[in-house]
Amino acid sequence: LAKTTQPISMDSYEGQEVNITCSHNNIATNDYITWYQQFPSQGPRFIIQGYKTKVTNEVASLFIPADRKSSTLSLPRVSLSDTAVYYCLVGASMDTGRRALTFGSGTRLQVQP
Amino acid sequence: GAGVSQTPSNKVTEKGKYVELRCDPISGHTALYWYRQSLGQGPEFLIYFQGTGAADDSGLPNDRFFAVRPEGSVSTLKIQRTERGDSAVYLCASSSGGGGETQYFGPGTRLLVL
């Protein structure tokens, strides 16, 4: 399984752009890169998923370089409600094999007013 | 439609007792997952069902843990002879069952073993 490494915590202020980088040196050819967000007392919530280059949706962008050994989650103009733990995951494979998600410890983002 | 629901939301039990935790997945989702989350840690995979069968149970910590999904919808996680170390939040997720699909998580059941 590809292991992921991401910062333990980050601080930001409302209105700023936040970039959280995750390294996954051992990513496999068939692995997707997925980011989840988790608020206290809730289950993780899917944010974005990509395989290569750039993916953008209504809440975030995901940048993946050509070697796919890292990825960066970009949150534009964060608000207080973006304070949460963000998990980078690798391993939701495109094949029909292993489906389980492997979570690390995540990055605790604290947004200040 | 409704998301993944889990009952009970909280469960307090005594060491050595048996507990059952229930998960209702999103309607039509064929894949169902159980995870366990300890304080300050990310969720840890326990077991994955595709339909009625357990496709991957490699995350179950020991034979005190067992899960079923008899009709391919609702699932029950069963823990026998609970230990204090079993205290955690037990999360259930479901997905459509294809490859690389998004998993949708429930709010979890917080289990406390005294």
Short mmCIF file of N, CA, C and O in Angstrom, two decimals, chain A:
data_model
loop_
_atom_site.label_atom_id
_atom_site.label_comp_id
_atom_site.label_asym_id
_atom_site.label_seq_id
_atom_site.Cartn_x
_atom_site.Cartn_y
_atom_site.Cartn_z
N LEU A 1 0.84 -1.19 0.00
CA LEU A 1 0.00 0.00 0.00
C LEU A 1 0.88 1.24 0.00
O LEU A 1 1.88 1.29 0.70
N ALA A 2 0.49 2.22 -0.79
CA ALA A 2 1.25 3.46 -0.82
C ALA A 2 1.04 4.22 0.48
O ALA A 2 -0.08 4.44 0.91
N LYS A 3 2.15 4.65 1.09
CA LYS A 3 2.08 5.41 2.32
C LYS A 3 2.05 6.88 1.97
O LYS A 3 2.72 7.32 1.04
N THR A 4 1.28 7.63 2.71
CA THR A 4 1.20 9.07 2.48
C THR A 4 1.78 9.83 3.64
O THR A 4 1.70 9.39 4.80
N THR A 5 2.37 10.97 3.33
CA THR A 5 2.93 11.86 4.35
C THR A 5 2.39 13.26 4.11
O THR A 5 2.51 13.77 2.99
N GLN A 6 1.81 13.85 5.13
CA GLN A 6 1.28 15.19 5.03
C GLN A 6 1.54 15.91 6.35
O GLN A 6 1.76 15.26 7.37
N PRO A 7 1.52 17.26 6.32
CA PRO A 7 1.80 17.99 7.57
C PRO A 7 0.75 17.67 8.62
O PRO A 7 -0.41 17.43 8.32
N ILE A 8 1.20 17.67 9.87
CA ILE A 8 0.29 17.37 10.97
C ILE A 8 -0.75 18.46 11.13
O ILE A 8 -1.92 18.19 11.38
N SER A 9 -0.32 19.71 10.98
CA SER A 9 -1.26 20.81 11.18
C SER A 9 -0.86 22.01 10.33
O SER A 9 0.29 22.13 9.90
N MET A 10 -1.85 22.87 10.07
CA MET A 10 -1.63 24.11 9.35
C MET A 10 -2.59 25.15 9.92
O MET A 10 -3.70 24.82 10.35
N ASP A 11 -2.13 26.40 9.89
CA ASP A 11 -2.97 27.51 10.32
C ASP A 11 -3.16 28.47 9.16
O ASP A 11 -2.26 28.67 8.35
N SER A 12 -4.34 29.08 9.11
CA SER A 12 -4.60 30.05 8.06
C SER A 12 -5.60 31.07 8.59
O SER A 12 -6.11 30.95 9.70
N TYR A 13 -5.86 32.07 7.77
CA TYR A 13 -6.84 33.09 8.10
C TYR A 13 -7.94 33.08 7.06
O TYR A 13 -7.74 32.67 5.91
N GLU A 14 -9.08 33.54 7.47
CA GLU A 14 -10.21 33.61 6.55
C GLU A 14 -9.84 34.37 5.28
O GLU A 14 -9.15 35.39 5.33
N GLY A 15 -10.29 33.87 4.14
CA GLY A 15 -10.06 34.54 2.88
C GLY A 15 -8.78 34.16 2.18
O GLY A 15 -8.61 34.47 1.00
N GLN A 16 -7.90 33.45 2.90
CA GLN A 16 -6.65 33.05 2.27
C GLN A 16 -6.82 31.74 1.50
O GLN A 16 -7.75 30.98 1.74
N GLU A 17 -5.90 31.51 0.59
CA GLU A 17 -5.83 30.23 -0.11
C GLU A 17 -4.94 29.29 0.71
O GLU A 17 -3.88 29.69 1.17
N VAL A 18 -5.39 28.07 0.86
CA VAL A 18 -4.61 27.08 1.62
C VAL A 18 -4.21 25.95 0.70
O VAL A 18 -5.05 25.41 -0.03
N ASN A 19 -2.94 25.61 0.75
CA ASN A 19 -2.43 24.49 -0.04
C ASN A 19 -1.85 23.43 0.90
O ASN A 19 -0.96 23.73 1.69
N ILE A 20 -2.36 22.24 0.83
CA ILE A 20 -1.88 21.14 1.64
C ILE A 20 -1.25 20.12 0.72
O ILE A 20 -1.91 19.58 -0.17
N THR A 21 0.03 19.85 0.93
CA THR A 21 0.75 18.92 0.06
C THR A 21 0.92 17.58 0.74
O THR A 21 1.19 17.49 1.93
N CYS A 22 0.75 16.55 -0.04
CA CYS A 22 0.86 15.17 0.43
C CYS A 22 1.87 14.45 -0.45
O CYS A 22 1.84 14.59 -1.67
N SER A 23 2.77 13.71 0.17
CA SER A 23 3.71 12.92 -0.62
C SER A 23 3.31 11.46 -0.57
O SER A 23 2.89 10.95 0.48
N HIS A 24 3.45 10.80 -1.69
CA HIS A 24 3.10 9.37 -1.80
C HIS A 24 4.05 8.74 -2.81
O HIS A 24 3.68 8.45 -3.95
N ASN A 25 5.29 8.55 -2.37
CA ASN A 25 6.36 8.10 -3.26
C ASN A 25 6.11 6.74 -3.88
O ASN A 25 6.63 6.44 -4.96
N ASN A 26 5.37 5.89 -3.21
CA ASN A 26 5.18 4.52 -3.68
C ASN A 26 3.83 4.29 -4.35
O ASN A 26 3.34 3.17 -4.39
N ILE A 27 3.27 5.34 -4.90
CA ILE A 27 1.96 5.21 -5.52
C ILE A 27 2.02 4.22 -6.68
O ILE A 27 2.98 4.19 -7.45
N ALA A 28 0.99 3.41 -6.80
CA ALA A 28 0.94 2.41 -7.86
C ALA A 28 0.25 2.97 -9.10
O ALA A 28 -0.51 3.93 -9.03
N THR A 29 0.51 2.33 -10.21
CA THR A 29 0.00 2.81 -11.48
C THR A 29 -1.53 2.98 -11.48
O THR A 29 -2.05 3.93 -12.05
N ASN A 30 -2.23 2.07 -10.84
CA ASN A 30 -3.69 2.11 -10.87
C ASN A 30 -4.32 2.92 -9.75
O ASN A 30 -5.55 2.98 -9.65
N ASP A 31 -3.52 3.52 -8.90
CA ASP A 31 -4.06 4.22 -7.73
C ASP A 31 -4.58 5.61 -8.07
O ASP A 31 -3.90 6.39 -8.74
N TYR A 32 -5.74 5.91 -7.56
CA TYR A 32 -6.25 7.27 -7.54
C TYR A 32 -5.67 8.00 -6.31
O TYR A 32 -5.18 7.38 -5.39
N ILE A 33 -5.75 9.32 -6.33
CA ILE A 33 -5.43 10.16 -5.17
C ILE A 33 -6.73 10.83 -4.74
O ILE A 33 -7.40 11.46 -5.57
N THR A 34 -7.07 10.67 -3.50
CA THR A 34 -8.36 11.16 -3.01
C THR A 34 -8.14 11.95 -1.73
O THR A 34 -7.30 11.59 -0.90
N TRP A 35 -8.88 13.01 -1.57
CA TRP A 35 -8.84 13.81 -0.35
C TRP A 35 -10.21 13.80 0.31
O TRP A 35 -11.25 13.95 -0.35
N TYR A 36 -10.17 13.61 1.63
CA TYR A 36 -11.38 13.66 2.45
C TYR A 36 -11.21 14.72 3.52
O TYR A 36 -10.11 15.04 3.94
N GLN A 37 -12.36 15.22 3.96
CA GLN A 37 -12.42 16.24 5.02
C GLN A 37 -13.23 15.65 6.17
O GLN A 37 -14.23 14.96 5.94
N GLN A 38 -12.78 15.89 7.39
CA GLN A 38 -13.54 15.38 8.53
C GLN A 38 -13.69 16.45 9.61
O GLN A 38 -12.69 17.00 10.09
N PHE A 39 -14.95 16.70 9.98
CA PHE A 39 -15.26 17.58 11.10
C PHE A 39 -15.41 16.74 12.36
O PHE A 39 -15.72 15.54 12.28
N PRO A 40 -15.25 17.33 13.52
CA PRO A 40 -15.42 16.58 14.76
C PRO A 40 -16.80 15.91 14.84
O PRO A 40 -17.80 16.49 14.43
N SER A 41 -16.81 14.70 15.31
CA SER A 41 -18.04 13.91 15.50
C SER A 41 -18.79 13.62 14.20
O SER A 41 -19.99 13.34 14.23
N GLN A 42 -18.08 13.69 13.11
CA GLN A 42 -18.69 13.31 11.83
C GLN A 42 -17.78 12.34 11.10
O GLN A 42 -16.57 12.28 11.35
N GLY A 43 -18.35 11.60 10.13
CA GLY A 43 -17.53 10.76 9.28
C GLY A 43 -16.82 11.59 8.23
O GLY A 43 -17.22 12.72 7.94
N PRO A 44 -15.76 11.06 7.65
CA PRO A 44 -15.05 11.79 6.59
C PRO A 44 -15.97 12.07 5.41
O PRO A 44 -16.89 11.29 5.12
N ARG A 45 -15.68 13.17 4.75
CA ARG A 45 -16.50 13.57 3.60
C ARG A 45 -15.59 13.74 2.40
O ARG A 45 -14.56 14.41 2.48
N PHE A 46 -15.95 13.14 1.27
CA PHE A 46 -15.18 13.23 0.05
C PHE A 46 -15.07 14.68 -0.41
O PHE A 46 -16.05 15.42 -0.41
N ILE A 47 -13.85 15.09 -0.77
CA ILE A 47 -13.65 16.43 -1.33
C ILE A 47 -13.38 16.35 -2.81
O ILE A 47 -14.06 16.97 -3.63
N ILE A 48 -12.34 15.59 -3.18
CA ILE A 48 -11.91 15.60 -4.56
C ILE A 48 -11.06 14.36 -4.82
O ILE A 48 -10.46 13.81 -3.89
N GLN A 49 -11.03 13.95 -6.07
CA GLN A 49 -10.24 12.80 -6.46
C GLN A 49 -9.62 13.06 -7.83
O GLN A 49 -10.25 13.66 -8.69
N GLY A 50 -8.40 12.57 -8.01
CA GLY A 50 -7.75 12.73 -9.30
C GLY A 50 -6.77 11.61 -9.57
O GLY A 50 -6.39 10.86 -8.66
N TYR A 51 -6.35 11.55 -10.80
CA TYR A 51 -5.34 10.56 -11.19
C TYR A 51 -4.05 11.26 -11.66
O TYR A 51 -2.96 10.85 -11.27
N LYS A 52 -4.20 12.30 -12.44
CA LYS A 52 -3.03 13.06 -12.88
C LYS A 52 -3.45 14.47 -13.26
O LYS A 52 -4.64 14.78 -13.35
N THR A 53 -2.49 15.34 -13.42
CA THR A 53 -2.61 16.76 -13.78
C THR A 53 -3.47 17.51 -12.77
O THR A 53 -3.15 17.54 -11.61
N LYS A 54 -4.53 18.15 -13.21
CA LYS A 54 -5.30 19.01 -12.33
C LYS A 54 -6.78 18.67 -12.40
O LYS A 54 -7.32 18.41 -13.48
N VAL A 55 -7.39 18.67 -11.24
CA VAL A 55 -8.83 18.46 -11.14
C VAL A 55 -9.40 19.60 -10.31
O VAL A 55 -8.81 19.99 -9.30
N THR A 56 -10.51 20.13 -10.73
CA THR A 56 -11.16 21.22 -9.99
C THR A 56 -12.64 20.93 -9.85
O THR A 56 -13.28 20.48 -10.80
N ASN A 57 -13.16 21.18 -8.66
CA ASN A 57 -14.61 21.13 -8.47
C ASN A 57 -15.04 22.39 -7.73
O ASN A 57 -14.26 23.34 -7.60
N GLU A 58 -16.24 22.39 -7.23
CA GLU A 58 -16.78 23.61 -6.64
C GLU A 58 -16.15 23.96 -5.31
O GLU A 58 -16.32 25.08 -4.82
N VAL A 59 -15.43 23.04 -4.69
CA VAL A 59 -14.87 23.34 -3.38
C VAL A 59 -13.35 23.37 -3.35
O VAL A 59 -12.77 23.98 -2.45
N ALA A 60 -12.68 22.71 -4.29
CA ALA A 60 -11.24 22.60 -4.21
C ALA A 60 -10.62 22.29 -5.57
O ALA A 60 -11.33 21.96 -6.52
N SER A 61 -9.30 22.40 -5.60
CA SER A 61 -8.53 21.95 -6.75
C SER A 61 -7.49 20.96 -6.27
O SER A 61 -7.02 21.04 -5.13
N LEU A 62 -7.14 20.05 -7.13
CA LEU A 62 -6.13 19.04 -6.83
C LEU A 62 -5.09 19.08 -7.93
O LEU A 62 -5.42 18.91 -9.11
N PHE A 63 -3.84 19.32 -7.52
CA PHE A 63 -2.75 19.39 -8.46
C PHE A 63 -1.87 18.15 -8.30
O PHE A 63 -1.42 17.86 -7.19
N ILE A 64 -1.61 17.47 -9.39
CA ILE A 64 -0.81 16.24 -9.36
C ILE A 64 0.27 16.37 -10.42
O ILE A 64 -0.04 16.47 -11.62
N PRO A 65 1.54 16.34 -10.01
CA PRO A 65 2.62 16.44 -11.01
C PRO A 65 2.72 15.16 -11.83
O PRO A 65 2.10 14.14 -11.50
N ALA A 66 3.51 15.23 -12.87
CA ALA A 66 3.60 14.12 -13.81
C ALA A 66 4.07 12.81 -13.15
O ALA A 66 3.62 11.73 -13.52
N ASP A 67 4.98 12.92 -12.17
CA ASP A 67 5.47 11.68 -11.55
C ASP A 67 4.50 11.12 -10.51
O ASP A 67 4.70 10.01 -10.01
N ARG A 68 3.48 11.86 -10.17
CA ARG A 68 2.41 11.44 -9.23
C ARG A 68 2.93 11.07 -7.85
O ARG A 68 2.23 10.43 -7.08
N LYS A 69 4.11 11.49 -7.50
CA LYS A 69 4.65 11.14 -6.19
C LYS A 69 4.20 12.10 -5.11
O LYS A 69 4.54 11.95 -3.93
N SER A 70 3.47 13.11 -5.49
CA SER A 70 2.90 14.03 -4.51
C SER A 70 1.61 14.61 -5.10
O SER A 70 1.32 14.43 -6.29
N SER A 71 0.87 15.28 -4.26
CA SER A 71 -0.32 15.98 -4.72
C SER A 71 -0.57 17.15 -3.78
O SER A 71 -0.14 17.13 -2.61
N THR A 72 -1.24 18.17 -4.28
CA THR A 72 -1.54 19.34 -3.47
C THR A 72 -3.02 19.67 -3.56
O THR A 72 -3.56 19.86 -4.65
N LEU A 73 -3.63 19.69 -2.39
CA LEU A 73 -5.03 20.12 -2.28
C LEU A 73 -5.04 21.62 -2.09
O LEU A 73 -4.36 22.14 -1.19
N SER A 74 -5.78 22.33 -2.92
CA SER A 74 -5.86 23.78 -2.81
C SER A 74 -7.29 24.19 -2.47
O SER A 74 -8.23 23.84 -3.19
N LEU A 75 -7.41 24.90 -1.35
CA LEU A 75 -8.72 25.42 -0.91
C LEU A 75 -8.71 26.93 -1.10
O LEU A 75 -7.97 27.63 -0.42
N PRO A 76 -9.52 27.44 -2.01
CA PRO A 76 -9.51 28.90 -2.26
C PRO A 76 -10.32 29.64 -1.20
O PRO A 76 -11.39 29.20 -0.80
N ARG A 77 -9.78 30.74 -0.73
CA ARG A 77 -10.53 31.63 0.16
C ARG A 77 -11.24 30.87 1.29
O ARG A 77 -12.48 30.79 1.35
N VAL A 78 -10.45 30.31 2.20
CA VAL A 78 -11.03 29.51 3.26
C VAL A 78 -11.86 30.37 4.22
O VAL A 78 -11.63 31.58 4.36
N SER A 79 -12.80 29.71 4.85
CA SER A 79 -13.61 30.34 5.87
C SER A 79 -13.47 29.54 7.17
O SER A 79 -12.84 28.48 7.19
N LEU A 80 -14.03 30.07 8.24
CA LEU A 80 -13.94 29.39 9.53
C LEU A 80 -14.48 27.97 9.45
O LEU A 80 -13.99 27.07 10.13
N SER A 81 -15.48 27.77 8.61
CA SER A 81 -16.12 26.45 8.48
C SER A 81 -15.23 25.43 7.78
O SER A 81 -15.59 24.25 7.73
N ASP A 82 -14.11 25.85 7.26
CA ASP A 82 -13.16 24.92 6.65
C ASP A 82 -12.22 24.32 7.68
O ASP A 82 -11.39 23.46 7.33
N THR A 83 -12.31 24.76 8.92
CA THR A 83 -11.52 24.17 9.99
C THR A 83 -11.92 22.71 10.15
O THR A 83 -13.07 22.39 10.45
N ALA A 84 -10.96 21.81 9.91
CA ALA A 84 -11.26 20.39 9.89
C ALA A 84 -9.94 19.63 9.74
O ALA A 84 -8.87 20.24 9.64
N VAL A 85 -10.04 18.32 9.71
CA VAL A 85 -8.88 17.47 9.40
C VAL A 85 -9.02 17.03 7.95
O VAL A 85 -10.11 16.61 7.52
N TYR A 86 -7.93 17.14 7.21
CA TYR A 86 -7.93 16.78 5.79
C TYR A 86 -7.01 15.57 5.59
O TYR A 86 -5.85 15.58 5.99
N TYR A 87 -7.56 14.57 4.95
CA TYR A 87 -6.82 13.33 4.72
C TYR A 87 -6.52 13.15 3.24
O TYR A 87 -7.39 13.30 2.38
N CYS A 88 -5.28 12.80 2.98
CA CYS A 88 -4.85 12.42 1.64
C CYS A 88 -4.80 10.90 1.60
O CYS A 88 -4.21 10.28 2.49
N LEU A 89 -5.41 10.31 0.60
CA LEU A 89 -5.44 8.85 0.51
C LEU A 89 -5.02 8.40 -0.87
O LEU A 89 -5.34 9.02 -1.87
N VAL A 90 -4.34 7.29 -0.89
CA VAL A 90 -3.95 6.67 -2.14
C VAL A 90 -4.34 5.21 -2.05
O VAL A 90 -4.07 4.55 -1.06
N GLY A 91 -4.98 4.70 -3.08
CA GLY A 91 -5.25 3.27 -3.06
C GLY A 91 -6.64 2.86 -3.47
O GLY A 91 -6.93 1.68 -3.54
N ALA A 92 -7.51 3.83 -3.74
CA ALA A 92 -8.82 3.45 -4.27
C ALA A 92 -8.61 3.09 -5.73
O ALA A 92 -8.76 3.89 -6.61
N SER A 93 -8.23 1.88 -5.93
CA SER A 93 -7.70 1.49 -7.22
C SER A 93 -8.76 1.39 -8.29
O SER A 93 -9.91 1.11 -8.03
N MET A 94 -8.32 1.58 -9.51
CA MET A 94 -9.23 1.47 -10.63
C MET A 94 -9.54 0.01 -10.96
O MET A 94 -10.49 -0.26 -11.66
N ASP A 95 -8.73 -0.90 -10.42
CA ASP A 95 -9.04 -2.29 -10.74
C ASP A 95 -10.05 -2.84 -9.72
O ASP A 95 -10.54 -2.12 -8.87
N THR A 96 -10.34 -4.09 -9.80
CA THR A 96 -11.37 -4.65 -8.94
C THR A 96 -10.78 -5.28 -7.69
O THR A 96 -11.41 -6.06 -7.01
N GLY A 97 -9.56 -4.93 -7.38
CA GLY A 97 -8.91 -5.48 -6.20
C GLY A 97 -9.23 -4.73 -4.93
O GLY A 97 -10.38 -4.48 -4.62
N ARG A 98 -8.19 -4.36 -4.21
CA ARG A 98 -8.40 -3.74 -2.90
C ARG A 98 -9.20 -2.45 -3.01
O ARG A 98 -8.88 -1.59 -3.79
N ARG A 99 -10.22 -2.31 -2.20
CA ARG A 99 -11.08 -1.13 -2.20
C ARG A 99 -10.94 -0.31 -0.92
O ARG A 99 -11.43 0.80 -0.87
N ALA A 100 -10.33 -0.89 0.09
CA ALA A 100 -10.29 -0.19 1.37
C ALA A 100 -9.46 1.07 1.26
O ALA A 100 -8.44 1.10 0.58
N LEU A 101 -9.88 2.11 1.93
CA LEU A 101 -9.13 3.34 2.00
C LEU A 101 -8.14 3.26 3.15
O LEU A 101 -8.46 2.77 4.22
N THR A 102 -6.93 3.74 2.91
CA THR A 102 -5.91 3.77 3.95
C THR A 102 -5.69 5.22 4.34
O THR A 102 -5.14 6.00 3.56
N PHE A 103 -6.16 5.56 5.53
CA PHE A 103 -6.02 6.92 6.05
C PHE A 103 -4.73 7.04 6.85
O PHE A 103 -4.37 6.14 7.58
N GLY A 104 -4.07 8.19 6.71
CA GLY A 104 -2.99 8.52 7.62
C GLY A 104 -3.56 9.29 8.79
O GLY A 104 -4.75 9.17 9.09
N SER A 105 -2.76 10.11 9.41
CA SER A 105 -3.23 10.91 10.54
C SER A 105 -3.85 12.22 10.12
O SER A 105 -4.46 12.91 10.92
N GLY A 106 -3.68 12.60 8.85
CA GLY A 106 -4.33 13.79 8.34
C GLY A 106 -3.63 15.09 8.71
O GLY A 106 -2.67 15.11 9.48
N THR A 107 -4.12 16.16 8.13
CA THR A 107 -3.64 17.51 8.43
C THR A 107 -4.76 18.29 9.11
O THR A 107 -5.84 18.43 8.53
N ARG A 108 -4.47 18.77 10.29
CA ARG A 108 -5.47 19.53 11.03
C ARG A 108 -5.35 21.00 10.61
O ARG A 108 -4.36 21.65 10.94
N LEU A 109 -6.34 21.49 9.87
CA LEU A 109 -6.34 22.89 9.43
C LEU A 109 -7.17 23.71 10.39
O LEU A 109 -8.33 23.40 10.67
N GLN A 110 -6.55 24.78 10.88
CA GLN A 110 -7.24 25.71 11.76
C GLN A 110 -7.32 27.05 11.05
O GLN A 110 -6.29 27.63 10.71
N VAL A 111 -8.54 27.51 10.79
CA VAL A 111 -8.74 28.80 10.15
C VAL A 111 -9.13 29.82 11.21
O VAL A 111 -10.10 29.62 11.95
N GLN A 112 -8.38 30.90 11.24
CA GLN A 112 -8.61 31.96 12.21
C GLN A 112 -9.37 33.12 11.56
O GLN A 112 -9.23 33.34 10.36
N PRO A 113 -10.13 33.85 12.35
CA PRO A 113 -10.85 35.00 11.78
C PRO A 113 -9.92 36.15 11.41
O PRO A 113 -8.80 36.21 11.88
#
